[in-house]
PDB file of C-alpha atoms in Angstrom:
ATOM      1  CA  MET A   1      57.302 103.794  51.161  1.00 73.00           C
ATOM      2  CA  ARG A   2      54.200 104.748  53.128  1.00 83.00           C
ATOM      3  CA  ASP A   3      54.051 101.282  54.739  1.00 86.00           C
ATOM      4  CA  THR A   4      57.721 101.492  55.688  1.00 88.00           C
ATOM      5  CA  LEU A   5      57.183 104.851  57.393  1.00 88.00           C
ATOM      6  CA  LYS A   6      54.097 103.536  59.188  1.00 89.00           C
ATOM      7  CA  LEU A   7      55.979 100.417  60.329  1.00 91.00           C
ATOM      8  CA  GLY A   8      58.892 102.563  61.539  1.00 90.00           C
ATOM      9  CA  LEU A   9      56.585 104.814  63.580  1.00 91.00           C
ATOM     10  CA  VAL A  10      54.826 101.814  65.149  1.00 91.00           C
ATOM     11  CA  LEU A  11      58.179 100.266  66.021  1.00 93.00           C
ATOM     12  CA  MET A  12      59.379 103.567  67.508  1.00 94.00           C
ATOM     13  CA  LEU A  13      56.201 103.836  69.607  1.00 94.00           C
ATOM     14  CA  ILE A  14      56.616 100.267  70.888  1.00 96.00           C
ATOM     15  CA  CYS A  15      60.253 100.971  71.795  1.00 94.00           C
ATOM     16  CA  ALA A  16      59.315 104.199  73.592  1.00 94.00           C
ATOM     17  CA  VAL A  17      56.587 102.473  75.628  1.00 94.00           C
ATOM     18  CA  SER A  18      58.952  99.588  76.460  1.00 94.00           C
ATOM     19  CA  ALA A  19      61.744 101.947  77.505  1.00 94.00           C
ATOM     20  CA  GLY A  20      59.360 103.999  79.631  1.00 93.00           C
ATOM     21  CA  SER A  21      57.977 100.878  81.305  1.00 93.00           C
ATOM     22  CA  LEU A  22      61.457  99.551  81.983  1.00 93.00           C
ATOM     23  CA  SER A  23      62.532 102.881  83.458  1.00 92.00           C
ATOM     24  CA  TYR A  24      59.444 103.002  85.689  1.00 92.00           C
ATOM     25  CA  VAL A  25      59.959  99.463  87.001  1.00 92.00           C
ATOM     26  CA  TYR A  26      63.668 100.132  87.568  1.00 91.00           C
ATOM     27  CA  GLY A  27      62.817 103.267  89.548  1.00 90.00           C
ATOM     28  CA  ILE A  28      60.561 101.269  91.846  1.00 90.00           C
ATOM     29  CA  THR A  29      62.754  98.194  92.268  1.00 92.00           C
ATOM     30  CA  SER A  30      66.149  99.907  92.563  1.00 91.00           C
ATOM     31  CA  LYS A  31      65.248 101.355  95.968  1.00 90.00           C
ATOM     32  CA  ILE A  32      64.156  97.945  97.224  1.00 92.00           C
ATOM     33  CA  ILE A  33      67.295  96.308  95.849  1.00 91.00           C
ATOM     34  CA  ASP A  34      69.513  98.970  97.471  1.00 88.00           C
ATOM     35  CA  GLU A  35      67.752  98.504 100.826  1.00 90.00           C
ATOM     36  CA  ARG A  36      68.219  94.742 100.668  1.00 90.00           C
ATOM     37  CA  LYS A  37      71.883  95.095  99.736  1.00 85.00           C
ATOM     38  CA  ALA A  38      72.400  97.456 102.684  1.00 84.00           C
ATOM     39  CA  LEU A  39      70.696  94.948 104.986  1.00 87.00           C
ATOM     40  CA  GLU A  40      72.903  92.131 103.649  1.00 87.00           C
ATOM     41  CA  VAL A  41      76.024  94.238 104.204  1.00 84.00           C
ATOM     42  CA  ALA A  42      74.924  95.088 107.758  1.00 86.00           C
ATOM     43  CA  ARG A  43      74.340  91.413 108.525  1.00 90.00           C
ATOM     44  CA  ALA A  44      77.694  90.446 107.035  1.00 90.00           C
ATOM     45  CA  MET A  45      79.480  93.152 109.042  1.00 91.00           C
ATOM     46  CA  ALA A  46      77.890  91.859 112.244  1.00 92.00           C
ATOM     47  CA  VAL A  47      79.223  88.389 111.389  1.00 94.00           C
ATOM     48  CA  VAL A  48      82.807  89.448 110.607  1.00 94.00           C
ATOM     49  CA  LEU A  49      83.099  91.923 113.506  1.00 95.00           C
ATOM     50  CA  PRO A  50      80.723  90.602 116.191  1.00 94.00           C
ATOM     51  CA  SER A  51      82.273  92.766 118.919  1.00 92.00           C
ATOM     52  CA  ALA A  52      80.760  95.866 117.256  1.00 92.00           C
ATOM     53  CA  GLN A  53      77.132  96.933 117.307  1.00 91.00           C
ATOM     54  CA  ASP A  54      77.197 100.017 115.088  1.00 92.00           C
ATOM     55  CA  PHE A  55      79.035 100.582 111.830  1.00 92.00           C
ATOM     56  CA  GLU A  56      79.905 103.843 110.125  1.00 92.00           C
ATOM     57  CA  LYS A  57      81.407 104.043 106.656  1.00 92.00           C
ATOM     58  CA  ILE A  58      84.561 106.131 106.535  1.00 90.00           C
ATOM     59  CA  SER A  59      84.542 108.972 104.056  1.00 89.00           C
ATOM     60  CA  GLU A  60      85.845 108.515 100.532  1.00 88.00           C
ATOM     61  CA  ASP A  61      88.318 111.342 101.203  1.00 89.00           C
ATOM     62  CA  GLN A  62      89.799 109.625 104.247  1.00 87.00           C
ATOM     63  CA  LEU A  63      89.961 106.294 102.420  1.00 85.00           C
ATOM     64  CA  ALA A  64      91.660 107.940  99.428  1.00 87.00           C
ATOM     65  CA  TYR A  65      94.166 109.648 101.749  1.00 84.00           C
ATOM     66  CA  VAL A  66      95.027 106.429 103.577  1.00 81.00           C
ATOM     67  CA  LYS A  67      95.311 104.498 100.300  1.00 82.00           C
ATOM     68  CA  ALA A  68      97.603 107.171  98.837  1.00 83.00           C
ATOM     69  CA  GLU A  69      99.801 107.299 101.939  1.00 78.00           C
ATOM     70  CA  THR A  70     100.065 103.545 102.413  1.00 78.00           C
ATOM     71  CA  GLY A  71      99.759 102.191  98.884  1.00 80.00           C
ATOM     72  CA  PHE A  72      96.882  99.868  99.791  1.00 82.00           C
ATOM     73  CA  SER A  73      95.139  98.691  96.683  1.00 80.00           C
ATOM     74  CA  GLY A  74      91.958  96.755  96.281  1.00 89.00           C
ATOM     75  CA  VAL A  75      90.261  98.299  99.314  1.00 90.00           C
ATOM     76  CA  GLU A  76      86.738  99.222  98.225  1.00 90.00           C
ATOM     77  CA  GLU A  77      84.878 100.167 101.404  1.00 91.00           C
ATOM     78  CA  VAL A  78      85.817 100.566 105.052  1.00 93.00           C
ATOM     79  CA  TYR A  79      83.514 100.782 108.053  1.00 94.00           C
ATOM     80  CA  ARG A  80      84.384 101.618 111.638  1.00 93.00           C
ATOM     81  CA  GLY A  81      82.800  99.327 114.174  1.00 93.00           C
ATOM     82  CA  GLU A  82      81.757 100.639 117.587  1.00 93.00           C
ATOM     83  CA  ALA A  83      80.021  99.349 120.685  1.00 92.00           C
ATOM     84  CA  ASP A  84      79.055 101.451 123.694  1.00 91.00           C
ATOM     85  CA  GLY A  85      80.752 104.471 122.116  1.00 88.00           C
ATOM     86  CA  GLU A  86      84.133 102.741 121.870  1.00 90.00           C
ATOM     87  CA  ALA A  87      85.975 101.760 118.700  1.00 90.00           C
ATOM     88  CA  ARG A  88      85.986  97.988 118.240  1.00 93.00           C
ATOM     89  CA  GLY A  89      87.774  97.736 114.895  1.00 94.00           C
ATOM     90  CA  ILE A  90      87.096  97.962 111.192  1.00 94.00           C
ATOM     91  CA  VAL A  91      85.332  95.988 108.509  1.00 95.00           C
ATOM     92  CA  ALA A  92      86.699  96.314 104.996  1.00 94.00           C
ATOM     93  CA  LYS A  93      85.634  95.051 101.610  1.00 94.00           C
ATOM     94  CA  ILE A  94      88.713  94.239  99.582  1.00 94.00           C
ATOM     95  CA  LEU A  95      89.488  92.746  96.181  1.00 95.00           C
ATOM     96  CA  THR A  96      92.499  90.475  95.891  1.00 95.00           C
ATOM     97  CA  SER A  97      93.785  88.421  92.963  1.00 93.00           C
ATOM     98  CA  GLY A  98      93.370  84.668  93.153  1.00 93.00           C
ATOM     99  CA  TYR A  99      94.150  81.912  90.680  1.00 94.00           C
ATOM    100  CA  GLY A 100      90.910  82.306  88.728  1.00 91.00           C
ATOM    101  CA  GLY A 101      90.487  86.069  89.018  1.00 94.00           C
ATOM    102  CA  LYS A 102      89.382  88.572  91.624  1.00 95.00           C
ATOM    103  CA  ILE A 103      88.271  87.457  95.080  1.00 96.00           C
ATOM    104  CA  ALA A 104      86.038  89.860  97.020  1.00 95.00           C
ATOM    105  CA  LEU A 105      86.425  89.574 100.789  1.00 96.00           C
ATOM    106  CA  LEU A 106      84.748  91.167 103.774  1.00 96.00           C
ATOM    107  CA  VAL A 107      87.182  91.137 106.695  1.00 96.00           C
ATOM    108  CA  GLY A 108      86.657  92.253 110.286  1.00 96.00           C
ATOM    109  CA  VAL A 109      89.708  93.232 112.334  1.00 95.00           C
ATOM    110  CA  ASN A 110      89.311  94.338 115.947  1.00 94.00           C
ATOM    111  CA  SER A 111      91.183  97.093 117.750  1.00 91.00           C
ATOM    112  CA  ASP A 112      93.812  94.561 118.903  1.00 91.00           C
ATOM    113  CA  LEU A 113      94.492  93.811 115.209  1.00 92.00           C
ATOM    114  CA  GLU A 114      93.001  90.329 115.533  1.00 94.00           C
ATOM    115  CA  VAL A 115      90.843  88.971 112.744  1.00 95.00           C
ATOM    116  CA  GLU A 116      87.340  88.440 114.114  1.00 95.00           C
ATOM    117  CA  GLY A 117      85.784  87.170 110.931  1.00 94.00           C
ATOM    118  CA  LEU A 118      86.050  86.720 107.207  1.00 95.00           C
ATOM    119  CA  GLN A 119      83.554  86.200 104.410  1.00 94.00           C
ATOM    120  CA  VAL A 120      84.215  85.524 100.755  1.00 94.00           C
ATOM    121  CA  LEU A 121      81.691  87.680  98.898  1.00 92.00           C
ATOM    122  CA  SER A 122      82.531  86.515  95.383  1.00 92.00           C
ATOM    123  CA  HIS A 123      85.199  84.586  93.505  1.00 94.00           C
ATOM    124  CA  THR A 124      85.950  82.800  90.248  1.00 92.00           C
ATOM    125  CA  GLU A 125      88.219  80.126  91.692  1.00 92.00           C
ATOM    126  CA  THR A 126      88.240  76.528  90.456  1.00 91.00           C
ATOM    127  CA  PRO A 127      85.353  74.480  91.893  1.00 92.00           C
ATOM    128  CA  GLY A 128      86.619  71.814  94.288  1.00 90.00           C
ATOM    129  CA  LEU A 129      90.014  73.487  94.639  1.00 91.00           C
ATOM    130  CA  GLY A 130      90.310  77.255  95.083  1.00 90.00           C
ATOM    131  CA  ALA A 131      86.575  77.529  95.720  1.00 93.00           C
ATOM    132  CA  GLU A 132      87.247  75.829  99.069  1.00 93.00           C
ATOM    133  CA  ILE A 133      88.143  79.310 100.376  1.00 95.00           C
ATOM    134  CA  THR A 134      84.414  79.712 101.003  1.00 94.00           C
ATOM    135  CA  LYS A 135      84.326  76.788 103.446  1.00 94.00           C
ATOM    136  CA  PRO A 136      84.108  77.464 107.199  1.00 94.00           C
ATOM    137  CA  ALA A 137      87.013  75.055 107.814  1.00 93.00           C
ATOM    138  CA  PHE A 138      89.343  77.379 105.902  1.00 94.00           C
ATOM    139  CA  GLN A 139      87.877  80.700 107.042  1.00 94.00           C
ATOM    140  CA  SER A 140      87.741  79.800 110.746  1.00 94.00           C
ATOM    141  CA  GLN A 141      91.559  79.523 110.837  1.00 94.00           C
ATOM    142  CA  PHE A 142      91.820  83.312 110.740  1.00 95.00           C
ATOM    143  CA  ALA A 143      89.760  84.042 113.863  1.00 94.00           C
ATOM    144  CA  GLY A 144      91.826  85.494 116.690  1.00 92.00           C
ATOM    145  CA  LYS A 145      95.003  85.742 114.642  1.00 91.00           C
ATOM    146  CA  GLY A 146      96.975  88.713 113.401  1.00 88.00           C
ATOM    147  CA  SER A 147      97.778  90.648 116.571  1.00 88.00           C
ATOM    148  CA  SER A 148     101.394  89.443 116.577  1.00 88.00           C
ATOM    149  CA  GLY A 149     102.021  90.340 112.944  1.00 89.00           C
ATOM    150  CA  PRO A 150     101.068  89.505 109.376  1.00 92.00           C
ATOM    151  CA  LEU A 151      99.624  86.082 108.617  1.00 94.00           C
ATOM    152  CA  ALA A 152     101.041  83.527 106.182  1.00 94.00           C
ATOM    153  CA  VAL A 153     100.070  80.119 104.860  1.00 94.00           C
ATOM    154  CA  ASN A 154     101.864  77.075 106.258  1.00 92.00           C
ATOM    155  CA  LYS A 155     103.907  76.653 103.049  1.00 91.00           C
ATOM    156  CA  ASP A 156     105.371  80.097 103.750  1.00 94.00           C
ATOM    157  CA  GLY A 157     106.066  79.367 107.423  1.00 91.00           C
ATOM    158  CA  GLY A 158     102.739  80.651 108.743  1.00 90.00           C
ATOM    159  CA  GLU A 159      99.924  79.053 110.669  1.00 91.00           C
ATOM    160  CA  ILE A 160      97.132  79.261 108.070  1.00 92.00           C
ATOM    161  CA  VAL A 161      96.783  75.813 106.488  1.00 91.00           C
ATOM    162  CA  ALA A 162      96.610  76.326 102.732  1.00 92.00           C
ATOM    163  CA  ILE A 163      94.000  74.443 100.751  1.00 91.00           C
ATOM    164  CA  SER A 164      95.604  71.450  99.058  1.00 88.00           C
ATOM    165  CA  SER A 165      96.298  72.213  95.366  1.00 90.00           C
ATOM    166  CA  ALA A 166      95.008  75.766  95.870  1.00 91.00           C
ATOM    167  CA  THR A 167      97.928  77.607  97.428  1.00 91.00           C
ATOM    168  CA  ILE A 168      97.480  80.629  95.159  1.00 95.00           C
ATOM    169  CA  SER A 169      93.869  81.060  96.292  1.00 95.00           C
ATOM    170  CA  SER A 170      94.867  80.560  99.936  1.00 96.00           C
ATOM    171  CA  ARG A 171      97.673  83.105  99.649  1.00 96.00           C
ATOM    172  CA  ALA A 172      95.283  85.577  97.999  1.00 96.00           C
ATOM    173  CA  VAL A 173      92.916  85.404 100.975  1.00 96.00           C
ATOM    174  CA  VAL A 174      95.830  85.769 103.409  1.00 96.00           C
ATOM    175  CA  LYS A 175      97.086  88.781 101.443  1.00 95.00           C
ATOM    176  CA  GLY A 176      93.640  90.393 101.596  1.00 95.00           C
ATOM    177  CA  VAL A 177      93.363  89.771 105.342  1.00 95.00           C
ATOM    178  CA  ASN A 178      96.855  91.194 105.923  1.00 94.00           C
ATOM    179  CA  THR A 179      95.966  94.290 103.908  1.00 93.00           C
ATOM    180  CA  VAL A 180      92.879  94.896 106.061  1.00 93.00           C
ATOM    181  CA  ARG A 181      94.954  94.303 109.208  1.00 92.00           C
ATOM    182  CA  ASP A 182      97.535  96.852 108.021  1.00 90.00           C
ATOM    183  CA  LEU A 183      94.727  99.232 107.079  1.00 90.00           C
ATOM    184  CA  ALA A 184      93.323  98.949 110.611  1.00 90.00           C
ATOM    185  CA  LEU A 185      96.767  99.805 111.952  1.00 89.00           C
ATOM    186  CA  ALA A 186      97.062 102.790 109.580  1.00 86.00           C
ATOM    187  CA  LEU A 187      93.613 104.084 110.489  1.00 84.00           C
ATOM    188  CA  GLY A 188      94.452 103.659 114.165  1.00 78.00           C
ATOM    189  CA  ALA A 189      97.552 105.766 113.704  1.00 41.00           C
ATOM    190  CA  ALA A 190      95.316 108.391 112.086  1.00 37.00           C
ATOM    191  CA  GLY A 191      92.918 108.396 115.044  1.00 40.00           C
ATOM    192  CA  GLY A 192      90.409 105.878 113.699  1.00 44.00           C
ATOM    193  CA  ALA A 193      89.792 102.255 114.473  1.00 43.00           C
ATOM    194  CA  GLY A 194      92.676 100.042 115.410  1.00 39.00           C
ATOM    195  CA  ARG A 195      95.533 101.025 117.700  1.00 37.00           C
TER     196      ARG A 195
END
C-alpha cells in the first residue's frame, strides 16, 4: 500500500513537471507560429491580389451581417485590399466541398470583379485527379475572368476547362471563386471593396 502511494505521487509529480514544461514551450512557440502564419497569409494575399499593397481584415460583425443577408456560406475570412488609399478588391478564404472533402481556397477579386489570383490552401482530393486543382495550369485559367458574370466549367457552358475525371473538384473551385466574386459585389454595395 505504501509503495503504491509512493509510486502514485512520483507519477503525479512527473506528470505535473511534464505538463508545466509543455505549457511553457507552447507559450514561447505559439507566438512564433502565429507570426509565421500571419506572414504566410500576407504573402499569399499579395499573390492572389497583386494590385493591392495593404490588406485590412473586415470585422467579424460586418462579415456576419453580409453572410446573413446574402446566405454566403463557407467564407472564413475577408480582407480589403488597398493601394495608394484606393480600394483594389478583396481577398477571401473560403471552404467549398469537393469530391474528397473540404477545399480551402484563397481568392483575390479586384474592384472590377475580376479574379486576380487563386491559391488552394488545403484539400483532400484524389491524388492525380482532383488534386490537380493545385496546379498552375488549372488555377491560371481564372485570372482576369469574372467581370462579365459568374464563371462555369466548360462542361456547364463556361470557359474554365475542368480537370479530366475531376469535374466535381473543378466545379467546387469555380463555386468558391464565384462566391468570393459575389461577396466582393455585396461588400461593394455596402460601401466596401468591389463596385
